[in-house]
Amino acid sequence: MSLNTKKLAKNAWRVTKDRHLTCLRIRVPGGHLPAKFFPILQEIADRFGDGSVHLTTRQGFEIPGIALAATAEVNTLIAPLIRELEVDQGVQVPAPEEGYPAAGTRNVVACIGNRVCPQAVFDTTSLAYDIEKTIYPNNPHVKIAVTGCPNDCVKVHLHDIGIIGQVEPIYDPSRCIGCQACVKNCRQVSTGALRFHNFKVQRDAERCLGCGECVLKCPTGAWSRGGQYFRVVIMGRTGKKNPRLAAPFLEWADRETVLRICRNLYDYIDRHIDRTLAKEHVGYIVDRTGYPTFRDEVLRDVVLSPRAKVAGFFRPSGYLYDKSALAGQESHI
Amino acid sequence: MGSLIEAAALDELLRLLKPKYRIYAPVRLPGKGRFSDTDLIGYAEINRSRDIVFNERSYFSPKEILFPVNQTLFYFTESQWREPETDDREILVFLRSCDLEAVKRLDQALLHNGPYPDSYYQEARAKVKFVLMECQEEFEGCFCASMGTNESRDYAFSIRPENGAYLCDVREDLEELFGRLGKPREHEPAFVREHKNPVRLPDNPEAFSEHPFWREYSERCIACGRCNVVCPTCSCFSLQDIFYDDNPKVGERRRVWAGCQIDGFADLAGGHSYRRDKGERMRYKVLHKIYHFKEHFGVNLCVGCGRCDYACPEYISFSRCVNKLAELEDSTKAEANRKLGDTSAAVEVKKDVK
Ligand code: HEM
Ligand code: HEM
Ligand code: SF4
Ligand code: SF4
Ligand code: SF4
Ligand code: SF4
Ligand code: SF4
C-alpha cells in the first residue's frame, strides 16, 4: 500500500497503529463549538469510524477507526465546520472541502472566558479566533493558549505562548467606604498588592497582577475596570526531554502586541529551526538561540504600550528526565 | 399641565436649565459593570435627553446625590476649622417613584431624627427638585405597590418616553419652559399597581428575633454589603478623621457610608462586636426596613425598589425573606389557634397588613 504520510498528517489525519485505519482531527478554535456540528461528528463516527469520538486536551475531537480510503469523502463532510469556524473567522483555507490545510500549528485553546465566567477579564474565544487567523494554516509545531484570568484554567503555562488576561483596576476614592473587602481578598487570593492607609486603599502597581478581583469584590464600584491587557508567558512544555512551566515574557501588553508576536514567532522559527531534524519544537530552538535573540526578533516592529514590560531574563522552572536522579528502592529503606 | 415635548426641545430645556441646575439622571456607564465588558447603570450629570436610561433600573440609587458616599464635613488645622465650599446651583434629579419616596425616608433619618437636623444633608435637600420617571411596568423583583411607594406625586414634572418624544405632567413650571418648548397634551402619569412577586409584611416580626429562621442567612450571607450600598434608604455612616501624610497637623473629617451587613459595623472600642453572626445582621437589617423604622416614623423604611435582591451575589432575596416571615407568622398563629382547640374559625388569621 502506497501512502504519503507527510501529506496525510498535514491534512490533519493521523498515522495510527492499524495499517489500514486513520483518525480525523478536528480543531475548534477557542474551544467553543456551535452544537449544530455534533450531528456531523456523530455521522462520521457512525458511518466511517468505530462509533466513538475522543475529546483531546487541545479542545478538539479525534474520530478514530476511519479507513484510509475514506479520507477524501470525510473531508467533504467536515467542510461546513471548517467554513464556519475557520473561513468565516478570516482564516485562509484554500479548499475547505479538501479538509484542513495544515496540522503542525495546533488548535488555539481558550478557557470559557467572559462569555460565562465572572472572573474572566476578557472574551477569550474572540482573541483565540484572532490568533488562529494570524498563525493558521502553518506547519511549525506551535501551541498557543488563551486564558481569561491568572487562575489559568486552560493551563497556558504548558504552552509555547500562553496569554493571560489582565485588567487595570481604576480606583475612585470618592466611592470607597473603607470596608477593606478588596484589601483582604487581594491578600487572600491574589498578590497582596493593596494596602489600607488613612481610610483609603493604595495599590502597588508593581505587585498587581491585573486579576480584577478587587473590582469583583467592591460593593460601591470604587474599583472599576480600566484597559484590557495581557500577560504573555512562553515556552512551557511537556515531552520526553525537559518538561517545564512557561516563564513570563511580557506583561501589560495590548492586543496588537499579542497578535504581532504570534506572527513574528513564525519568522523567528523559520530563521533558526534545525532543518536536519524531522521537526523541531520551538522551545528547543529558544534553548539553542538563547532568550535575548528570541526576545529581540519576536518584538521586532512591535510598538509596546507605555505600560508594557518585557522580561529581562528567561528562567523557566522544569526538570530533565535524568535517571540517575532517581534513587533505587533499596537506598530508600 | 400635560405637555408633549420633542427630544430636541427637551435638550434645549436641559441646556437652558444647566447654568442654574446640576442635572442628574441614570446613565449607562460603558464597561463600568462589575464583570468585564458589562455596563453599569448609575447616576451621573447629563447634558442630553438621550443620556437618560429609561428601560433599566439603575444599579445604584440616586441617594448618593444628596448623601454622598464620602463627604468632607470640615477641614482642620491646629486651632481652626472650616466647612468645604458648596455648589450654589440647584439640583434636578430624574428618578422613579420608589426612589422619590426613599428621599422622604432619608429626610426622616437625617432631618427629623433628634433635636438637630443634619445640616449637610439639609443644605443639599433644600436645593433639589425631582423629575418623576414613569414606570409603565415593574422591573424584576420590584414591590413598590406592596410598600405603598408606587405613586409619588412630589415632582416638578413627570416624564415618559413616547415615540421619540416625551410625555410630561408638569406641576412646577420650571421658568415657564414647558409652555414655550412643549405642546399642551393631556397626560396623567402611569404607576405600577401590581407585581409578579408581591410582598406581604408580618405584623410583629420581632416575635421571631430568636427564631432559627435566621440561621439560614448565617450560612448564606458573605457580608459583602451590596444590599446596603445599593439601597436608596440606608443612611448609616461612619466618621473618619484623616491627618494628611505630609503634614499631620492638617486634616479633614469625613463621613462615609456604612452598612449593617458589613464587618466592623457593630464593633466597639475594646474589640467587642455586636452581631458577628450574619443571620443576626440580616435580622437587624430586615427589621429596620420593615418594622423598627416604622415604630419611630410611622412609615416603613423599605420602599420596595428591589435593588438589594438584584445586587446580592448569594441570591439572598430580601422580599422572599419578608414573605417567609409573614408565612411563619401565619403558621404560628394557626398553630396557636389549633392548640386553643378553637376549631370554630373565630380567630381569623390576619393576611393583609397594609
Ligand atoms: C469631653 C468628653 C467626651 C467627648 C467629647 C466624647 C466624645 C465621644 C465621641 C465623639 C464618640 C464617638 C461617637 C461615634 O463614634 O459616633 C464617643 C464614643 C464613646 N465614648 Fe466618649 N466622649 C467623652 C467622654 C467620655 C467618657 C468620660 C467616657 C466614659 C467614661 C466615654 C465613653 C465613650 C464610649 C463607651 C464610647 C463608645 C465607643 C464605641 O462606640 O466604640 N466618653 N465619645
Ligand atoms: C453593659 C454596659 C453597656 C453596654 C452593653 C453598652 C452598649 C453600648 C452600645 C451598643 C453603644 C453604641 C455603640 C455604637 O453605636 O457604635 C454604646 C455607646 C455608648 N456608650 Fe455604652 N454601653 C454600656 C455601658 C456604658 C456606660 C456605663 C457608659 C458611660 C458611663 C456608656 C457610655 C456610652 C457612650 C458615651 C456611648 C457613645 C454614644 C455614641 O456613640 O454617640 N456605656 N454603648
Ligand atoms: S487586580 Fe488583582 S492583584 Fe491587582 S490589586 Fe486588584 S485584586 Fe490585587
Ligand atoms: S472594596 Fe471598595 S469600598 Fe471596600 S475598601 Fe475596597 S475600594 Fe473601598
Ligand atoms: S431594602 Fe431592598 S427593596 Fe427595600 S428599599 Fe432597600 S434596596 Fe430597595
Ligand atoms: S439597614 Fe442597616 S445600614 Fe441600612 S439604614 Fe438600617 S441600620 Fe443602617
Ligand atoms: S448582598 Fe447578600 S451576601 Fe452581601 S451582605 Fe447583603 S445579603 Fe449578605
XYZ file of C-alpha atoms in Angstrom, chain B residues 158-335:
178
model
C -43.009 63.623 35.258
C -41.566 62.091 32.119
C -42.293 59.133 29.868
C -40.596 58.464 26.507
C -43.171 58.214 23.719
C -42.176 57.659 20.064
C -39.019 59.723 20.195
C -40.684 62.489 22.217
C -41.582 62.769 25.905
C -44.931 62.980 27.647
C -44.838 65.076 30.790
C -47.117 66.105 33.604
C -45.755 69.497 34.654
C -46.512 70.567 38.188
C -43.908 73.200 38.686
C -43.389 75.152 35.528
C -39.626 75.464 35.561
C -39.210 79.047 34.366
C -42.205 78.557 32.094
C -40.061 76.466 29.810
C -42.637 73.833 29.046
C -45.122 76.450 27.834
C -42.522 77.622 25.376
C -40.843 74.373 24.305
C -43.612 71.772 24.582
C -47.113 71.348 23.199
C -50.105 71.081 25.519
C -51.244 67.452 25.750
C -53.395 65.921 28.487
C -51.307 63.447 30.387
C -51.687 61.545 33.616
C -48.579 59.556 34.633
C -48.948 55.779 34.944
C -47.981 53.991 38.134
C -47.245 50.332 38.739
C -50.125 48.737 40.638
C -49.302 45.045 40.549
C -46.260 42.863 40.969
C -45.306 39.426 39.837
C -43.995 38.811 43.352
C -45.925 40.987 45.787
C -44.678 41.253 49.339
C -46.759 40.761 52.447
C -45.470 42.179 55.729
C -45.673 40.328 59.045
C -47.463 42.188 61.888
C -44.881 41.557 64.521
C -41.670 40.144 63.123
C -39.888 40.911 66.376
C -41.576 37.851 67.830
C -39.205 35.810 65.671
C -35.996 37.522 66.735
C -34.667 34.361 68.350
C -36.192 32.021 65.789
C -33.905 29.539 63.947
C -35.378 31.090 60.788
C -32.410 33.496 60.620
C -29.766 30.772 60.732
C -30.143 30.105 57.030
C -28.684 33.553 56.395
C -25.741 32.918 58.726
C -24.667 30.306 56.209
C -25.566 32.119 53.029
C -24.624 35.784 53.546
C -20.989 36.736 52.899
C -21.273 40.226 54.444
C -20.328 41.957 51.217
C -22.651 44.882 51.932
C -24.005 45.271 48.412
C -27.562 45.202 49.750
C -26.746 48.211 51.958
C -24.937 50.328 49.401
C -27.482 49.892 46.621
C -30.396 50.621 48.949
C -31.923 54.081 48.469
C -32.881 54.239 52.147
C -29.776 53.082 54.045
C -28.484 56.218 55.707
C -25.884 54.890 58.146
C -22.431 56.414 58.064
C -19.097 56.328 59.884
C -16.840 59.221 60.714
C -13.198 59.278 59.708
C -10.588 61.780 60.859
C -7.793 61.977 58.342
C -4.460 63.550 59.237
C -2.655 64.276 56.000
C 0.504 62.235 55.493
C 2.955 65.001 54.764
C 1.644 67.287 57.495
C -0.386 65.620 60.215
C -1.296 68.960 61.767
C -3.729 69.423 58.912
C -6.554 67.131 58.030
C -10.224 66.638 57.486
C -13.203 64.900 58.970
C -15.251 62.845 56.548
C -18.336 60.844 56.766
C -18.669 57.738 54.637
C -21.460 55.264 54.126
C -21.595 52.321 56.478
C -23.741 49.203 56.223
C -25.041 46.863 58.889
C -24.247 43.689 56.897
C -20.559 44.635 56.668
C -17.863 43.549 59.156
C -16.982 46.322 61.571
C -20.402 47.985 61.638
C -21.177 46.961 65.207
C -17.606 46.968 66.545
C -17.000 48.863 69.766
C -13.898 50.318 71.376
C -12.119 47.472 73.155
C -12.872 44.931 70.468
C -16.362 43.755 71.303
C -18.717 43.395 68.372
C -22.463 43.022 68.300
C -23.879 40.835 65.569
C -20.825 38.973 64.379
C -23.260 36.439 63.015
C -24.550 37.231 59.532
C -28.007 35.867 60.239
C -28.289 38.361 63.096
C -27.217 41.114 60.727
C -29.894 40.052 58.272
C -32.471 40.162 61.075
C -31.299 43.607 62.140
C -31.495 44.934 58.577
C -34.825 43.352 57.725
C -36.464 44.522 60.934
C -35.090 48.009 60.425
C -36.533 48.087 56.915
C -39.986 46.712 57.654
C -40.606 47.247 61.363
C -38.403 49.366 63.625
C -38.215 52.428 61.401
C -41.996 52.448 61.246
C -42.187 52.374 65.042
C -40.288 55.670 65.094
C -41.500 57.431 61.982
C -44.826 55.902 61.034
C -43.752 54.596 57.621
C -41.680 51.610 56.632
C -38.112 52.260 55.564
C -38.051 49.849 52.647
C -39.606 51.322 49.508
C -39.612 48.070 47.513
C -37.168 49.095 44.794
C -35.821 45.523 44.521
C -32.186 46.604 44.206
C -30.909 44.554 47.148
C -32.259 41.344 45.593
C -30.683 42.133 42.272
C -27.295 43.045 43.777
C -26.865 40.095 46.175
C -24.172 37.738 44.850
C -25.552 34.962 47.038
C -29.048 35.289 45.604
C -30.459 36.240 49.008
C -33.845 37.774 48.368
C -34.971 40.404 50.831
C -38.551 40.203 49.600
C -38.603 36.414 49.883
C -37.302 36.764 53.442
C -40.109 39.169 54.352
C -42.718 36.921 52.773
C -41.295 33.945 54.632
C -41.611 35.886 57.892
C -45.254 36.591 57.086
C -45.798 32.903 56.346
C -44.051 31.973 59.585
C -46.374 34.315 61.458
C -49.422 32.773 59.772
C -48.393 29.257 60.642
C -47.502 30.231 64.209
C -50.921 31.827 64.672
C -52.689 28.887 63.101
C -50.774 26.541 65.376
